[in-house]
Structures are given as C-alpha cells and as structure tokens.
Amino acid sequence: MIVFSFTRCKRRIRRTGMEGFEVRKINLLSQVGFAEVVKESKREGFNFVTRLVHDYESGDNRFSLPGEALYGVFNNDGDLVALGGLNQDPFSKQPTIGRLRRFYVRKRYRRMRIGTFLLEYILSKATTHFQLIVLHTDTKEADKFYVSSGFKRGEELPNSSHFLLLKGNEDSE
C-alpha cells in the first residue's frame, strides 16, 4: 500500500526546484486575484472554481472548520497560478476524513510540477487532522495525476473517485 509521507514530501519539494513559486494559505478571497483563474477555468469547462467563489461568498464553504484550508500557489509577481482546498468530508460526515476540493492549476503552469508541489503541501497539512483523504474527479488527466501521486481509485465512500490513507494510519484498515 502506498501512503503519504511528509518526509518524502519535503525531499521531493526540494528536488523539484520550485524557486519562484510560493504556497500560501488563502484567508480572504477578496485579497487574491481570482478573476483570471475563474475565466480560464470556465473556458476549459471546469466550473468548480466559479463554484468555489460562489460557495465562499455565500458562506456555504469558507474552509473554516478544523483542519480545513484553501491554498494557492503564487508566482514571483504575486499571480495565483494554482489552488486547492481541504475540507472535512461533508458526504461521509466523519471528521477524520478530509476531502481535497477545487484543485486547479492554470493551463500554462501545468507540466511544471506545480500541481504536485501544491498537492504535497496540502497533504502535509492534512496529516495533523485527517486519517484519510478522498476526492472526486471525472477527467482522465486528473485520474492519472492523482494515481501517480499515491491515490487509489475507489468509490467506497460517497461522492469519491479516489482515496489516500495518510501515513501513521495504515493499521486502521
């Protein structure tokens, strides 16, 4: 079984050479330039970034429960180039299960390991709150990305296509 290890994450981040990019927790959407990301994601047919903004503004999801956060990767110019969130899984209603949500990398920044950089950062934060991370995707590209990152395909949990058991929780199977 493949499980996520934060130690492995730190080594990989060092090796990827992500100079020029920084992961930051997003506390207020109004302080981050989301407009270009929303437009680009809509053009690609991904409506979940628009939904993120709507849910945040309506108060439905502000990534504010214990263990939850929204993260962005920013370039040296301060532009948002990728984003991803972590919630308590609302479908299982189990506080030890986290859900990766609204994960998006702008098209021109793909294939630069920025998605891997962000995913590993989010998972490193998740280990203190969650035993299992689930997600749902319906694209082949995302499936390949998540499987290569250690997730397993599985629909055992509601509204999930993939899951990852976090390190230290292998015995809970």
Short mmCIF file of C-alpha atoms in Angstrom, two decimals:
data_model
loop_
_atom_site.label_atom_id
_atom_site.label_comp_id
_atom_site.label_asym_id
_atom_site.label_seq_id
_atom_site.Cartn_x
_atom_site.Cartn_y
_atom_site.Cartn_z
CA MET A 1 0.00 0.00 0.00
CA ILE A 2 1.20 3.50 -0.82
CA VAL A 3 0.71 6.02 1.95
CA PHE A 4 1.64 9.65 2.08
CA SER A 5 4.77 10.59 3.99
CA PHE A 6 5.54 14.20 4.85
CA THR A 7 9.28 13.45 4.97
CA ARG A 8 9.08 12.22 1.40
CA CYS A 9 7.15 15.38 0.53
CA LYS A 10 9.86 17.70 1.87
CA ARG A 11 12.56 15.87 -0.11
CA ARG A 12 10.50 16.00 -3.31
CA ILE A 13 9.77 19.71 -2.94
CA ARG A 14 13.48 20.43 -2.53
CA ARG A 15 14.26 18.35 -5.63
CA THR A 16 11.57 19.94 -7.81
CA GLY A 17 13.24 23.34 -7.66
CA MET A 18 10.10 25.36 -7.10
CA GLU A 19 12.01 28.61 -6.73
CA GLY A 20 9.85 31.46 -7.90
CA PHE A 21 6.67 29.90 -6.54
CA GLU A 22 5.20 30.01 -3.06
CA VAL A 23 2.27 28.21 -1.44
CA ARG A 24 0.17 30.45 0.77
CA LYS A 25 -2.96 29.87 2.76
CA ILE A 26 -5.80 31.96 1.37
CA ASN A 27 -7.76 33.51 4.23
CA LEU A 28 -9.82 36.03 2.25
CA LEU A 29 -10.75 35.52 -1.39
CA SER A 30 -11.16 39.27 -1.82
CA GLN A 31 -7.41 39.68 -1.28
CA VAL A 32 -6.48 37.26 -4.07
CA GLY A 33 -6.83 37.90 -7.81
CA PHE A 34 -9.27 35.15 -8.77
CA ALA A 35 -10.75 36.75 -11.89
CA GLU A 36 -8.26 35.34 -14.41
CA VAL A 37 -8.32 31.90 -12.81
CA VAL A 38 -12.13 31.84 -12.94
CA LYS A 39 -12.20 32.93 -16.60
CA GLU A 40 -9.58 30.40 -17.64
CA SER A 41 -11.17 27.52 -15.78
CA LYS A 42 -14.59 28.33 -17.31
CA ARG A 43 -13.09 28.36 -20.82
CA GLU A 44 -11.77 24.86 -20.12
CA GLY A 45 -15.18 23.70 -18.94
CA PHE A 46 -14.25 23.49 -15.26
CA ASN A 47 -16.99 25.19 -13.28
CA PHE A 48 -15.70 24.23 -9.86
CA VAL A 49 -13.56 27.37 -9.49
CA THR A 50 -16.66 29.51 -10.05
CA ARG A 51 -18.45 27.32 -7.51
CA LEU A 52 -15.60 27.86 -5.03
CA VAL A 53 -16.05 31.63 -5.29
CA HIS A 54 -19.85 31.35 -5.03
CA ASP A 55 -19.71 29.00 -2.03
CA TYR A 56 -17.16 31.22 -0.31
CA GLU A 57 -19.15 34.40 -0.87
CA SER A 58 -22.42 32.76 0.25
CA GLY A 59 -20.77 31.30 3.35
CA ASP A 60 -21.50 27.70 2.29
CA ASN A 61 -17.80 26.83 2.29
CA ARG A 62 -15.11 29.10 3.65
CA PHE A 63 -12.66 26.32 4.53
CA SER A 64 -13.02 27.32 8.17
CA LEU A 65 -13.70 24.10 10.08
CA PRO A 66 -10.87 22.35 11.96
CA GLY A 67 -8.33 21.01 9.50
CA GLU A 68 -9.77 22.94 6.58
CA ALA A 69 -7.89 25.44 4.43
CA LEU A 70 -7.68 26.88 0.95
CA TYR A 71 -4.19 27.20 -0.51
CA GLY A 72 -2.81 28.97 -3.54
CA VAL A 73 0.47 28.83 -5.41
CA PHE A 74 1.69 32.28 -6.35
CA ASN A 75 4.50 33.24 -8.72
CA ASN A 76 7.09 35.95 -8.09
CA ASP A 77 4.71 38.57 -9.50
CA GLY A 78 2.08 37.58 -6.93
CA ASP A 79 -0.20 35.97 -9.52
CA LEU A 80 -2.31 33.00 -8.47
CA VAL A 81 -1.24 30.06 -10.64
CA ALA A 82 -2.84 27.12 -8.79
CA LEU A 83 -5.25 26.49 -5.96
CA GLY A 84 -6.58 23.65 -3.89
CA GLY A 85 -8.67 23.24 -0.79
CA LEU A 86 -9.06 20.77 2.01
CA ASN A 87 -12.38 20.24 3.78
CA GLN A 88 -13.79 17.83 6.29
CA ASP A 89 -15.61 15.41 4.01
CA PRO A 90 -19.24 16.57 4.02
CA PHE A 91 -20.52 13.35 2.48
CA SER A 92 -19.14 10.82 4.95
CA LYS A 93 -19.69 13.15 7.93
CA GLN A 94 -16.62 11.62 9.59
CA PRO A 95 -14.23 14.25 10.97
CA THR A 96 -11.19 12.03 10.30
CA ILE A 97 -11.86 12.03 6.56
CA GLY A 98 -10.71 15.03 4.58
CA ARG A 99 -11.73 15.93 1.06
CA LEU A 100 -9.44 17.54 -1.49
CA ARG A 101 -11.50 20.14 -3.32
CA ARG A 102 -11.34 22.75 -6.04
CA PHE A 103 -7.86 21.73 -7.17
CA TYR A 104 -6.88 23.69 -10.27
CA VAL A 105 -3.62 24.60 -11.99
CA ARG A 106 -3.68 27.27 -14.68
CA LYS A 107 -3.02 25.79 -18.10
CA ARG A 108 0.30 27.47 -18.82
CA TYR A 109 1.67 26.28 -15.47
CA ARG A 110 0.86 22.60 -15.97
CA ARG A 111 3.62 20.06 -16.52
CA MET A 112 5.91 22.16 -14.31
CA ARG A 113 5.25 20.06 -11.15
CA ILE A 114 3.29 22.92 -9.57
CA GLY A 115 0.29 20.64 -9.07
CA THR A 116 2.49 18.09 -7.34
CA PHE A 117 4.08 20.85 -5.25
CA LEU A 118 0.64 22.07 -4.12
CA LEU A 119 -0.81 18.61 -3.56
CA GLU A 120 2.11 17.53 -1.40
CA TYR A 121 1.91 20.74 0.59
CA ILE A 122 -1.81 20.24 1.23
CA LEU A 123 -1.29 16.60 2.21
CA SER A 124 1.48 17.59 4.62
CA LYS A 125 -1.01 19.87 6.38
CA ALA A 126 -3.74 17.22 6.29
CA THR A 127 -1.74 14.69 8.30
CA THR A 128 -2.39 16.55 11.56
CA HIS A 129 -6.18 16.44 11.17
CA PHE A 130 -7.19 13.55 8.93
CA GLN A 131 -6.58 9.82 8.53
CA LEU A 132 -7.93 9.54 5.01
CA ILE A 133 -8.22 11.96 2.09
CA VAL A 134 -10.84 11.49 -0.61
CA LEU A 135 -11.61 13.37 -3.80
CA HIS A 136 -13.80 13.19 -6.85
CA THR A 137 -12.63 13.69 -10.41
CA ASP A 138 -14.06 12.72 -13.74
CA THR A 139 -11.18 13.52 -16.09
CA LYS A 140 -8.55 11.07 -17.31
CA GLU A 141 -5.77 13.62 -16.82
CA ALA A 142 -6.68 14.20 -13.18
CA ASP A 143 -7.09 10.47 -12.58
CA LYS A 144 -3.57 9.89 -13.89
CA PHE A 145 -2.20 12.74 -11.75
CA TYR A 146 -3.81 11.51 -8.53
CA VAL A 147 -2.88 7.86 -9.08
CA SER A 148 0.74 8.88 -9.79
CA SER A 149 0.63 10.83 -6.51
CA GLY A 150 -0.31 7.75 -4.48
CA PHE A 151 -4.12 7.89 -4.50
CA LYS A 152 -6.05 4.72 -5.21
CA ARG A 153 -9.18 4.54 -7.29
CA GLY A 154 -12.19 3.62 -5.25
CA GLU A 155 -15.79 4.63 -4.85
CA GLU A 156 -16.42 3.05 -1.45
CA LEU A 157 -17.01 6.44 0.15
CA PRO A 158 -19.84 8.72 -1.01
CA ASN A 159 -19.10 11.01 -3.97
CA SER A 160 -15.49 9.88 -4.19
CA SER A 161 -13.41 8.51 -7.04
CA HIS A 162 -10.04 8.29 -5.24
CA PHE A 163 -8.67 7.99 -1.72
CA LEU A 164 -5.36 8.16 0.10
CA LEU A 165 -4.62 6.72 3.53
CA LEU A 166 -2.27 9.07 5.36
CA LYS A 167 0.95 7.81 6.99
CA GLY A 168 0.53 6.57 10.52
CA ASN A 169 -2.99 5.32 9.81
CA GLU A 170 -2.14 2.12 7.95
CA ASP A 171 -3.25 -0.04 10.88
CA SER A 172 -6.76 1.38 10.80
CA GLU A 173 -7.61 -0.60 7.67
#
